Amino acid sequence: DWQDDIEREGHDFNRVGLFYGYDFQNGLSVSLEYAFEWQDHDEGDSDKFHYAGVGVNYSF
């Protein structure tokens, strides 16, 4: 029961990811990122998540 130990969330999780960023000479920069996360729950279930992101920045 989760109430027996309120500090424990009942699962552990791990995450691994990749990040790539590139700065152009005109003030523009782009970034690409990807992460994969898996969670193992005490009840025996497991969840898997994929994250992806694209960023575009311009400084002037």
C-alpha positions in Angstrom: 0.0 0.0 0.0 1.4 3.4 -1.0 0.3 4.9 2.4 2.8 2.7 4.3 5.8 4.6 2.9 4.7 7.9 1.5 8.3 8.7 0.4 8.3 5.8 -2.1 6.5 6.4 -5.4 6.1 2.8 -6.3 8.1 2.7 -9.4 11.5 3.4 -10.8 12.3 5.2 -14.1 15.2 5.6 -16.4 15.7 8.0 -19.3 18.2 8.1 -22.2 18.3 10.7 -24.8 20.1 12.5 -27.6 20.4 16.3 -28.2 21.8 18.0 -31.3 22.2 21.8 -31.6 23.6 23.9 -34.4 24.3 27.6 -34.6 24.3 29.3 -37.9 26.4 32.4 -38.5 23.4 34.7 -39.0 22.0 34.4 -35.5 19.7 31.5 -36.2 20.1 28.2 -34.3 18.2 24.9 -34.4 18.0 22.0 -32.1 16.7 18.4 -32.3 16.2 16.2 -29.3 14.9 12.7 -28.6 14.4 10.8 -25.3 13.2 7.4 -24.4 11.9 6.7 -20.9 10.8 3.5 -19.3 9.1 3.0 -15.9 8.9 -0.2 -14.0 6.1 -0.2 -11.4 6.0 -2.3 -8.3 2.8 -4.0 -9.4 4.6 -5.5 -12.4 3.5 -3.1 -15.1 5.9 -1.1 -17.2 5.4 2.0 -19.3 7.4 3.4 -22.1 7.5 6.9 -23.4 9.1 8.6 -26.4 9.8 12.3 -26.5 10.8 14.3 -29.5 11.4 18.0 -29.9 12.5 20.6 -32.5 13.7 24.1 -31.6 14.4 27.1 -33.7 15.9 30.3 -32.2 16.9 33.6 -33.6 18.9 36.2 -31.8 19.2 39.8 -33.0 
